[in-house]
mmCIF file of C-alpha atoms in Angstrom:
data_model
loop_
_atom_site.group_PDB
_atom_site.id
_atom_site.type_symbol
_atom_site.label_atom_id
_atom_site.label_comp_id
_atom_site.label_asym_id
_atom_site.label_seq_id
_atom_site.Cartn_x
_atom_site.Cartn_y
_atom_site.Cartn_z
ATOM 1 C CA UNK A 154 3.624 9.203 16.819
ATOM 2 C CA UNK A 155 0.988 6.855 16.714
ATOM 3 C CA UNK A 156 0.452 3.758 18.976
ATOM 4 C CA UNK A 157 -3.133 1.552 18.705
ATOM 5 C CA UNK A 158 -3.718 -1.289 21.493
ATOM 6 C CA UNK A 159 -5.962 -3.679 21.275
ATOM 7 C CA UNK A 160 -8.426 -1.870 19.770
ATOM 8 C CA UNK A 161 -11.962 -3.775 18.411
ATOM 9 C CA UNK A 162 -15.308 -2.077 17.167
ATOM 10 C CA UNK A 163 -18.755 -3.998 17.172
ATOM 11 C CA UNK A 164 -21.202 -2.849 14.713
ATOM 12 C CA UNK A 165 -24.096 -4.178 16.908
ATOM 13 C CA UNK A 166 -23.474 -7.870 17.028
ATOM 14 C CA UNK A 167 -20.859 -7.766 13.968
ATOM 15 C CA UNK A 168 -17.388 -7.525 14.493
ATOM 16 C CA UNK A 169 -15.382 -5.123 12.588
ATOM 17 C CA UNK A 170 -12.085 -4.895 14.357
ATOM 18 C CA UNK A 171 -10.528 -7.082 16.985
ATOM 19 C CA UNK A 172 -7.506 -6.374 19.412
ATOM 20 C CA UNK A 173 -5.893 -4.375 16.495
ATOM 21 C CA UNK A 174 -2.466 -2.880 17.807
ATOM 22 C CA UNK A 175 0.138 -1.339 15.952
ATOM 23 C CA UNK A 176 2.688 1.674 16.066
ATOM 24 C CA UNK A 177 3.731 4.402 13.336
ATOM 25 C CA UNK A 178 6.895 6.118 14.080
ATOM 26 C CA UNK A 179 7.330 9.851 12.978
ATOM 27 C CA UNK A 180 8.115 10.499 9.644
ATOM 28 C CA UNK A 181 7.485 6.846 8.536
ATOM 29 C CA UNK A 182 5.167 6.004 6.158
ATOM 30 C CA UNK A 183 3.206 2.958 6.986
ATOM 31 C CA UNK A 184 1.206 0.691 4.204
ATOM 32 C CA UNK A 185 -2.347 -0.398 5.398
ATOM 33 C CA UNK A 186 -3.663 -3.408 3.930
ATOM 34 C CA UNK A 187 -6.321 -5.978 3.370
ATOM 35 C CA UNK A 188 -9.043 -7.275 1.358
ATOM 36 C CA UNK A 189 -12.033 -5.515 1.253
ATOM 37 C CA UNK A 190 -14.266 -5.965 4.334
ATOM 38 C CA UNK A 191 -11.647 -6.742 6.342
ATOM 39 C CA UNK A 192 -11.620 -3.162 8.875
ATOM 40 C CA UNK A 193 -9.150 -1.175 7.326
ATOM 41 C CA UNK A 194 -11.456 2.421 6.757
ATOM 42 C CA UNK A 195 -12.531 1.165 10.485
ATOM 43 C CA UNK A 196 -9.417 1.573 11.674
ATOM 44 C CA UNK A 197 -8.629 4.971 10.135
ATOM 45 C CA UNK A 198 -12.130 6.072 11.419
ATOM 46 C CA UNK A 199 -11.101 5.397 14.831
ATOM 47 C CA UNK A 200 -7.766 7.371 14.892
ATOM 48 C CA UNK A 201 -9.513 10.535 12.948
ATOM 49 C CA UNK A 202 -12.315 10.943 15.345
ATOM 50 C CA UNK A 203 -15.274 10.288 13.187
ATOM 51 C CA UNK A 204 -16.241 6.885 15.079
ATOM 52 C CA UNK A 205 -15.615 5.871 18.833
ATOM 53 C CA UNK A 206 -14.090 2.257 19.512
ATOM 54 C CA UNK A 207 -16.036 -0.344 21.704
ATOM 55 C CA UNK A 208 -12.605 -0.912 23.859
ATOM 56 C CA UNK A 209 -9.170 -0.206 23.359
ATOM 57 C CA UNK A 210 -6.742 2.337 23.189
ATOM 58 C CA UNK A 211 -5.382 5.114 20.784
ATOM 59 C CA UNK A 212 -3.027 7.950 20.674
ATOM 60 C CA UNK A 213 -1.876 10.568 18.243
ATOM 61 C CA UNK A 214 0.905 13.049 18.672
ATOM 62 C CA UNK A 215 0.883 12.054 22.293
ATOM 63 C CA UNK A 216 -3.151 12.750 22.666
ATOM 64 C CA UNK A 217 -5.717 10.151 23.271
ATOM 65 C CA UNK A 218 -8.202 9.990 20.457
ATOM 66 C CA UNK A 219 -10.610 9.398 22.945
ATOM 67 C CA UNK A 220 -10.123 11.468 25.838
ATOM 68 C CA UNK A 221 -8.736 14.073 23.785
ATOM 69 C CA UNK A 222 -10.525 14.084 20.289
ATOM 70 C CA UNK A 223 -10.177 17.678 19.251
ATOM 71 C CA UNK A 224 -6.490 18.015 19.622
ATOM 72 C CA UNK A 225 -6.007 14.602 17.954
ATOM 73 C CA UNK A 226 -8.192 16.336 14.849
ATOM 74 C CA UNK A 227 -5.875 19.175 15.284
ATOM 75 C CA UNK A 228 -2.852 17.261 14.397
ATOM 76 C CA UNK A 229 -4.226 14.880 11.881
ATOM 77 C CA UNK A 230 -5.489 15.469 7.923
ATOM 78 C CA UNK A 231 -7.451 12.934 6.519
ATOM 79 C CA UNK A 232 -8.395 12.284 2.726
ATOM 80 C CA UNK A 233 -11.102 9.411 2.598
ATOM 81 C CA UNK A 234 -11.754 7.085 -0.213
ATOM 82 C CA UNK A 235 -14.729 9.050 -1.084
ATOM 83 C CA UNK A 236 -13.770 12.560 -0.559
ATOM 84 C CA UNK A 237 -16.446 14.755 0.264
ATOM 85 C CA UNK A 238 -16.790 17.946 -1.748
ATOM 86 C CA UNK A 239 -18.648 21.010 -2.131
ATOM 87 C CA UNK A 240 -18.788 20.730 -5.913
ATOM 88 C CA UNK A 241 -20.762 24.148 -6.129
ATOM 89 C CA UNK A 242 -17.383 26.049 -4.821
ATOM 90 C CA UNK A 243 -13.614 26.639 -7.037
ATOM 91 C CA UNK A 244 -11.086 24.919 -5.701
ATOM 92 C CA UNK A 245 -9.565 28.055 -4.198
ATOM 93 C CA UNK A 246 -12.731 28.591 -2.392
ATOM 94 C CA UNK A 247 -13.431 25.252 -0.750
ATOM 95 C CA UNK A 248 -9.785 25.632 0.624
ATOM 96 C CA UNK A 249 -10.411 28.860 1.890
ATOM 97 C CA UNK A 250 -13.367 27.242 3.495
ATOM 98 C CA UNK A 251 -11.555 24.240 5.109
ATOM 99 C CA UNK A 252 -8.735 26.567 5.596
ATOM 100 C CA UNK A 253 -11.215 28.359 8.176
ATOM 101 C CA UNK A 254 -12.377 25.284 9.495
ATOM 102 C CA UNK A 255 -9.157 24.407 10.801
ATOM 103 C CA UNK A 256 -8.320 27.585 12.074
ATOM 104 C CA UNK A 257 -5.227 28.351 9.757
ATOM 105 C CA UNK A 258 -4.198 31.898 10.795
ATOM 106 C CA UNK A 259 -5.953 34.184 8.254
ATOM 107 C CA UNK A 260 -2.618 36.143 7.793
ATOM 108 C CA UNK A 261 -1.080 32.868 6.590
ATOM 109 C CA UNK A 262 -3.915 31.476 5.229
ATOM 110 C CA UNK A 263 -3.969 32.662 1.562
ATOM 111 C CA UNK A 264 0.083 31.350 1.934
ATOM 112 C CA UNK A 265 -1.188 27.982 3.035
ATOM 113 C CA UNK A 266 -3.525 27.677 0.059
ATOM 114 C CA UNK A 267 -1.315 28.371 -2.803
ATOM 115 C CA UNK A 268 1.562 26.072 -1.493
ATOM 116 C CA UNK A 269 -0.652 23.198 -0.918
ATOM 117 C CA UNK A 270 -2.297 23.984 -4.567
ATOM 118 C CA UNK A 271 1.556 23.965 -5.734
ATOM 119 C CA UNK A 272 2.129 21.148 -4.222
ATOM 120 C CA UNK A 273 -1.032 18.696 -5.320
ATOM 121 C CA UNK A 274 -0.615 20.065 -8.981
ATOM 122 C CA UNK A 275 -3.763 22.227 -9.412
ATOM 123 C CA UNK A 276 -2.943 25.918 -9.148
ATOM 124 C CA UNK A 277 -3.920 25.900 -12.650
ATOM 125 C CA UNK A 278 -7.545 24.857 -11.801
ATOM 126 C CA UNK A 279 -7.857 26.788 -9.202
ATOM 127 C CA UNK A 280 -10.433 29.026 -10.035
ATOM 128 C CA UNK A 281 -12.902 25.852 -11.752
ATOM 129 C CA UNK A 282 -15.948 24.685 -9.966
ATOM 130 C CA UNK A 283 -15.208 21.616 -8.445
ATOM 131 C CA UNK A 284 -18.455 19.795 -10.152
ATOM 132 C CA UNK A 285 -16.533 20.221 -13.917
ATOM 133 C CA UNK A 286 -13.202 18.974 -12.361
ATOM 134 C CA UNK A 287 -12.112 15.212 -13.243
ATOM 135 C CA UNK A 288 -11.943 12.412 -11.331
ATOM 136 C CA UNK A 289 -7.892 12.623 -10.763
ATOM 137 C CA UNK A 290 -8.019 16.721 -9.960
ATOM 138 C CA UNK A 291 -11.027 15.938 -7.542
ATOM 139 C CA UNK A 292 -8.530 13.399 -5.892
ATOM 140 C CA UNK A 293 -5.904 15.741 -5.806
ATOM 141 C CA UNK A 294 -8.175 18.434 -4.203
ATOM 142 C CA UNK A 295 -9.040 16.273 -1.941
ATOM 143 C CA UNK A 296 -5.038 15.395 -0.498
ATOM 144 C CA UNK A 297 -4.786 19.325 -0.616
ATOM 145 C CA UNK A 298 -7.815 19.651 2.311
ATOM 146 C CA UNK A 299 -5.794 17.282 4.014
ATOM 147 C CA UNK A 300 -2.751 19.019 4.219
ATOM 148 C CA UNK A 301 -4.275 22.991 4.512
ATOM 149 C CA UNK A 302 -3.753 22.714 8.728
ATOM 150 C CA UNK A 303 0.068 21.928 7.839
ATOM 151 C CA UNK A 304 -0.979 18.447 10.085
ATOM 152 C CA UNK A 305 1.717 16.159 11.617
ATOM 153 C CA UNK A 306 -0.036 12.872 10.565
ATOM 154 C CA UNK A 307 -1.589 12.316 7.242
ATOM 155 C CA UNK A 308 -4.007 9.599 6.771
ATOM 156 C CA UNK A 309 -4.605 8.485 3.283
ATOM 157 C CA UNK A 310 -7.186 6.281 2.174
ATOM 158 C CA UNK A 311 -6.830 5.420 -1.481
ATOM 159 C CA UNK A 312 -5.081 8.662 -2.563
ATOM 160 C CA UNK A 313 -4.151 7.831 -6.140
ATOM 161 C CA UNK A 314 -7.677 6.434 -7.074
ATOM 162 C CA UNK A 315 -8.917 7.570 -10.190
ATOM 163 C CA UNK A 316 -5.432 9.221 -11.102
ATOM 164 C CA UNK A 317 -3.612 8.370 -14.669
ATOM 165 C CA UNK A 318 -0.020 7.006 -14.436
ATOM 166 C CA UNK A 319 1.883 9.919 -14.199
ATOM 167 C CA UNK A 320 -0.705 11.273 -11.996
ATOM 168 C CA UNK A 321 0.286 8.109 -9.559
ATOM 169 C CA UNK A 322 3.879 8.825 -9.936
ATOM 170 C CA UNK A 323 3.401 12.525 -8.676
ATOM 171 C CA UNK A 324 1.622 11.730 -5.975
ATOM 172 C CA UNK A 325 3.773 9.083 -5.214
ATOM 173 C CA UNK A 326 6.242 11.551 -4.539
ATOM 174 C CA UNK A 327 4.664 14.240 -3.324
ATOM 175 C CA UNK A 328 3.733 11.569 -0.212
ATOM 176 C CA UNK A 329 7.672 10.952 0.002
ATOM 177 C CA UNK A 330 8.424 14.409 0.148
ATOM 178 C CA UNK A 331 5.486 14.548 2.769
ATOM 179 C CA UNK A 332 7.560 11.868 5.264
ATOM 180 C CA UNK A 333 9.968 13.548 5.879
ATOM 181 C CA UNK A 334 8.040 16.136 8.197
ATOM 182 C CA UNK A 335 4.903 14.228 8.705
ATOM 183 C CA UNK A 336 3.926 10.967 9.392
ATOM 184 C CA UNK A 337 2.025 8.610 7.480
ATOM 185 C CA UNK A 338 -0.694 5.820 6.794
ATOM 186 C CA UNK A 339 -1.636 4.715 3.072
ATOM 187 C CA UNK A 340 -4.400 2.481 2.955
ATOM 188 C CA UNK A 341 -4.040 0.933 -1.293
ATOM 189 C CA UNK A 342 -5.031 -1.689 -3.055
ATOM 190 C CA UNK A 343 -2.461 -0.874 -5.260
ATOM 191 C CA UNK A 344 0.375 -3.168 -3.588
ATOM 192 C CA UNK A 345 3.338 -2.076 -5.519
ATOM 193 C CA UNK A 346 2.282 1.076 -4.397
ATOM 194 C CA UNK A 347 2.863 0.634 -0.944
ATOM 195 C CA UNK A 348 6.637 -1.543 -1.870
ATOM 196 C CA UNK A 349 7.729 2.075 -4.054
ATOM 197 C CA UNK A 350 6.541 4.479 -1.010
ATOM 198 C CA UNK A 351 5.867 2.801 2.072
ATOM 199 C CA UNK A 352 8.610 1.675 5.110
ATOM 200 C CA UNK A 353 6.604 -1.132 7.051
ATOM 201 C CA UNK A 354 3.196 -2.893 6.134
ATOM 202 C CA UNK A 355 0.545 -3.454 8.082
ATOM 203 C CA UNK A 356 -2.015 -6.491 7.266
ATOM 204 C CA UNK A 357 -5.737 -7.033 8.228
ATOM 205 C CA UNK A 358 -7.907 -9.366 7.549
ATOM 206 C CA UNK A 359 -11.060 -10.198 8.933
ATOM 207 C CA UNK A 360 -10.407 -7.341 11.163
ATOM 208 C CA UNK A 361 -7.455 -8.831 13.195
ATOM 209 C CA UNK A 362 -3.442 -7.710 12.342
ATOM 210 C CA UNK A 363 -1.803 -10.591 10.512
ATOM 211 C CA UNK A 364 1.359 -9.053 9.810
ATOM 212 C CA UNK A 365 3.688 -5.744 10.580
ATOM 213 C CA UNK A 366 7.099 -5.663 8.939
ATOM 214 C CA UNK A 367 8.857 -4.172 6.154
ATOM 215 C CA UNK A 368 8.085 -5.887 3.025
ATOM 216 C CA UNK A 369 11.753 -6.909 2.828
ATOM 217 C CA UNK A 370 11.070 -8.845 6.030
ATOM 218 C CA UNK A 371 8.037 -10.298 5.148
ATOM 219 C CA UNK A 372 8.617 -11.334 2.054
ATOM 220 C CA UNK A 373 12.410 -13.283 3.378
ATOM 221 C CA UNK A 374 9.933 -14.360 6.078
ATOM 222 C CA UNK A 375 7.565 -15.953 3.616
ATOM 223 C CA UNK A 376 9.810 -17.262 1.148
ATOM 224 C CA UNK A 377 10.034 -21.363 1.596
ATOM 225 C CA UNK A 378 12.731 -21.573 -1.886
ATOM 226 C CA UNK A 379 14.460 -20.311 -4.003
ATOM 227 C CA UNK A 380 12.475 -20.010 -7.759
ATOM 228 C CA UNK A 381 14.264 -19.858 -11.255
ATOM 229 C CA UNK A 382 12.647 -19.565 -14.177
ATOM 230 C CA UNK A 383 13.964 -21.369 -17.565
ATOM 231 C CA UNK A 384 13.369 -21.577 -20.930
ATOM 232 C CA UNK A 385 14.699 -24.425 -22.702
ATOM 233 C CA UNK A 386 14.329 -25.601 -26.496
ATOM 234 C CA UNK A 387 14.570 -29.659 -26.084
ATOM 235 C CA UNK A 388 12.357 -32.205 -25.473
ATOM 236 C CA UNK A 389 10.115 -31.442 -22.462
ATOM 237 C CA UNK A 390 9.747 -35.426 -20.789
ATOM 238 C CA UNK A 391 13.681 -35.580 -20.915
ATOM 239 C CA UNK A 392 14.455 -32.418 -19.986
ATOM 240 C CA UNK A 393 11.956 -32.067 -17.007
ATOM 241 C CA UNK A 394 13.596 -35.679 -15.470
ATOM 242 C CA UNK A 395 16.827 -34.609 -16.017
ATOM 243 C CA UNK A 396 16.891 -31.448 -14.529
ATOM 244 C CA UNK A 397 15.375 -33.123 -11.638
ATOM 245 C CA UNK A 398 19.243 -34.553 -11.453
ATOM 246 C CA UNK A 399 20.832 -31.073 -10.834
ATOM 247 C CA UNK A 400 22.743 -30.739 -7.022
ATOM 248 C CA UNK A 401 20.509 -28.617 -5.235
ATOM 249 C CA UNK A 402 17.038 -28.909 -7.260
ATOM 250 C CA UNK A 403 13.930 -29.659 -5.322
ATOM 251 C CA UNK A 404 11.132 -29.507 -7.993
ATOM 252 C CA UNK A 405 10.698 -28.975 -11.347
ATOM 253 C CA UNK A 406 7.516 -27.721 -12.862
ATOM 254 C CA UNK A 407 6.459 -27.137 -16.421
ATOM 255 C CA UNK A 408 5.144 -23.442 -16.585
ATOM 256 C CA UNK A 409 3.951 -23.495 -20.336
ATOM 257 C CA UNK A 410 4.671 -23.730 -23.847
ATOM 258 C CA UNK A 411 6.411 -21.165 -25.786
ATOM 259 C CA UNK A 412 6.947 -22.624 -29.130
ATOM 260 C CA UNK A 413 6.760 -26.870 -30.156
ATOM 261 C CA UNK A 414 9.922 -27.769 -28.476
ATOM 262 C CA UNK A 415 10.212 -24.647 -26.233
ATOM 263 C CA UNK A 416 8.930 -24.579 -22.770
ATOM 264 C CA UNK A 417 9.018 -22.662 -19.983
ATOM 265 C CA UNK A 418 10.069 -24.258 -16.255
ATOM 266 C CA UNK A 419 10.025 -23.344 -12.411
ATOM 267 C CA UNK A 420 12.904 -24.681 -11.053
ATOM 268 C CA UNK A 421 12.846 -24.678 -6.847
ATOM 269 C CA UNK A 422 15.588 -25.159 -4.581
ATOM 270 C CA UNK A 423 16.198 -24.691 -1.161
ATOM 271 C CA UNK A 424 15.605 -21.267 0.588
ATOM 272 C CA UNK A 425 18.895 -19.098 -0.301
ATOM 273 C CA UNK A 426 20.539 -21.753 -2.359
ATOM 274 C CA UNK A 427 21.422 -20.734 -5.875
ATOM 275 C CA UNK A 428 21.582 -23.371 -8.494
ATOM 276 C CA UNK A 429 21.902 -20.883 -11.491
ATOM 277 C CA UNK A 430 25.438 -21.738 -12.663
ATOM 278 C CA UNK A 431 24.538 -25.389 -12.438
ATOM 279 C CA UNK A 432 21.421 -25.448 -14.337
ATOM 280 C CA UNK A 433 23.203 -23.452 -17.196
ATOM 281 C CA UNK A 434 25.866 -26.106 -17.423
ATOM 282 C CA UNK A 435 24.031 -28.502 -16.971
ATOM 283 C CA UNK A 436 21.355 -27.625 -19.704
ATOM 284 C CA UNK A 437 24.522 -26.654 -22.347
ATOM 285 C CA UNK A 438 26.142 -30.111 -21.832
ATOM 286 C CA UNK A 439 22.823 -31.715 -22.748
ATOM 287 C CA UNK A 440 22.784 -29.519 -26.085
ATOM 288 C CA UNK A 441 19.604 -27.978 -25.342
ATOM 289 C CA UNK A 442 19.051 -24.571 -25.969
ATOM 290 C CA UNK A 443 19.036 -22.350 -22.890
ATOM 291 C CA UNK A 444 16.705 -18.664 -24.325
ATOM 292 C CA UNK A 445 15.736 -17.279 -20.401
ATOM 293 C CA UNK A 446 17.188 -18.239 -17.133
ATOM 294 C CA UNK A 447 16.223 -15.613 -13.850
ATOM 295 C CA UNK A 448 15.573 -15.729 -10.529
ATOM 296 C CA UNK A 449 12.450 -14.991 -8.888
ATOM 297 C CA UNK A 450 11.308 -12.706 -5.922
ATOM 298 C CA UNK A 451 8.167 -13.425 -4.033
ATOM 299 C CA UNK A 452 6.582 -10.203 -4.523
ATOM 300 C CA UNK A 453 4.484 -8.107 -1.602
ATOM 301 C CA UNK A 454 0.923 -9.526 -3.606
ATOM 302 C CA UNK A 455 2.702 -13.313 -2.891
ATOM 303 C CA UNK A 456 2.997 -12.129 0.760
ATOM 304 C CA UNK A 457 -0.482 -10.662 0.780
ATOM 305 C CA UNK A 458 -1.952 -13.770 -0.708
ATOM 306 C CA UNK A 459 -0.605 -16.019 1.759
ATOM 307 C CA UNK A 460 -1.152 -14.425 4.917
ATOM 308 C CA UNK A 461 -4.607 -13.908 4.069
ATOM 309 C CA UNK A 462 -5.083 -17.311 2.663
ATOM 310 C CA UNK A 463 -3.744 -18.748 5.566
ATOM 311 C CA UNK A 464 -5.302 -16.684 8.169
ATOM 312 C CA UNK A 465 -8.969 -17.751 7.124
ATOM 313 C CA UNK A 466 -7.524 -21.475 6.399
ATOM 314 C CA UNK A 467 -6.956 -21.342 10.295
#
């Protein structure tokens, strides 16, 4: 649905984006991320029509976003970070004005507007001036422009900024519901955002791709060990040398201190190897007092961090 090749854009002399290539499938939902800076809203730019590339190739829906910018705009809806509205109008009236911008059929158009309002949550403020709504209603009149043309590809900049936590969770899965007849980018910060909605990942950084994958891949990818955390009640010189003695242990590391005698420990091993069972009997023939064992996952902001770390290392 959407394919990018080597795309790059040159602010004058500065680089934003270099040889950025990717593909979206239809109906997936693809995760967009990167520190600030690094060419993310450049990107999006680029595939909505509101900024040419300096070399490189796009496509949406099959149309090239530069040879073929109007029906590209036709097909896509687009909520930036800063959502532009006409705070002087309701909310049923600025949709009735995008609504005509986009050419919705005006015998379906009044249809359009109240399932969209339905479906963002704010038929019930429909008839406020957008200058008195909050922050999280502005938001959600904002994803509502973007979907009033009934677009194939949504492009989502931020979408849940400025939303409370049930707010996120609605939105969350109104953008599920979305993916299964549209297709999808969601630029976040929020990163367990994208692990809860989004199929694949992409990462930029410093305006080159670093990384496409899911996040299961990525993360199994990225992974060098195995981690367990432990809490033992004993004495913390013997018991960090003698767990050093387990089968299977690599490195033992003192986390912090709980209580006088209770501390907490990182326990690695090697990559898929689990040394659970051992550590517990090992710990309960010692006498020590075993209050947490788990194992840890290297979460998506462990992924993030080291792929970015590493790419400007290099």
């Amino acid at each position: 649905m959407i394919e990018v090749t080597n795309l790059s854009k040159f602010y004058g002399t500065e680089l934003a984006i270099q040889n950025v290539s990717f593909s979206v499938e239809k109906g997936e939902i693809m995760g967009f991320l990167g520190p600030n800076g690094a060419g993310k809203t450049t990107t999006m730019r680029i595939l909505t029509g509101f900024m040419p590339a300096t070399s490189g190739k796009a496509s949406v829906a099959g149309f090239d976003v530069f040879e073929q910018s109007l029906a590209v705009r036709q097909r896509i809806g687009y909520l930036p970070e800063d959502v532009p509205l006409y705070r002087d109008l309701d909310v049923k009236e600025f949709l009735g004005f995008v609504a005509d911008v986009k050419n919705v059929s005006a015998k379906s158009k009044t249809q359009h507007i109240d399932a969209v309002m339905s479906r963002c949550g704010i038929s019930n403020v429909q008839n406020r001036l957008i200058a008195n709504l909050s922050k999280g209603y502005r938001q959600r009149v904002g994803l509502a422009q973007a979907l009033i043309a009934e677009p194939e590809v949504l492009v989502l900049d931020e979408p849940t900024t400025g939303l409370d936590p049930a707010q996120i969770i609605e939105i969350r899965e109104v953008i599920r519901e979305l993916a299964q007849e549209k297709t999808i980018i969601l630029s976040t910060h929020i990163l367990p955002e994208v692990s809860m909605t989004c199929q694949r990942v992409i990462i930029i950084n410093r305006g080159k791709i670093v990384a496409v994958d899911t996040t299961e891949n990525l993360t199994d990818r990225m992974q060098k060990s195995t981690k367990v955390i432990l809490q033992i009640d004993g004495p913390t010189d013997t018991v960090q040398q003698s767990l050093h003695s387990v089968p299977g242990v690599l490195g033992v590391e003192v986390v912090e201190q709980v209580q006088d005698l209770v501390f907490r420990y990182q326990i690695d091993s090697a990559k898929g190897q689990d040394v659970r069972q051992a550590l517990a009997s090992h710990i309960i023939t010692k006498g020590w007092g075993l209050l947490e064992l788990r194992a840890v996952e290297m979460s998506l902001e462990d992924v993030f961090v080291q792929l970015v770390t590493k790419e400007e290392e290099e």
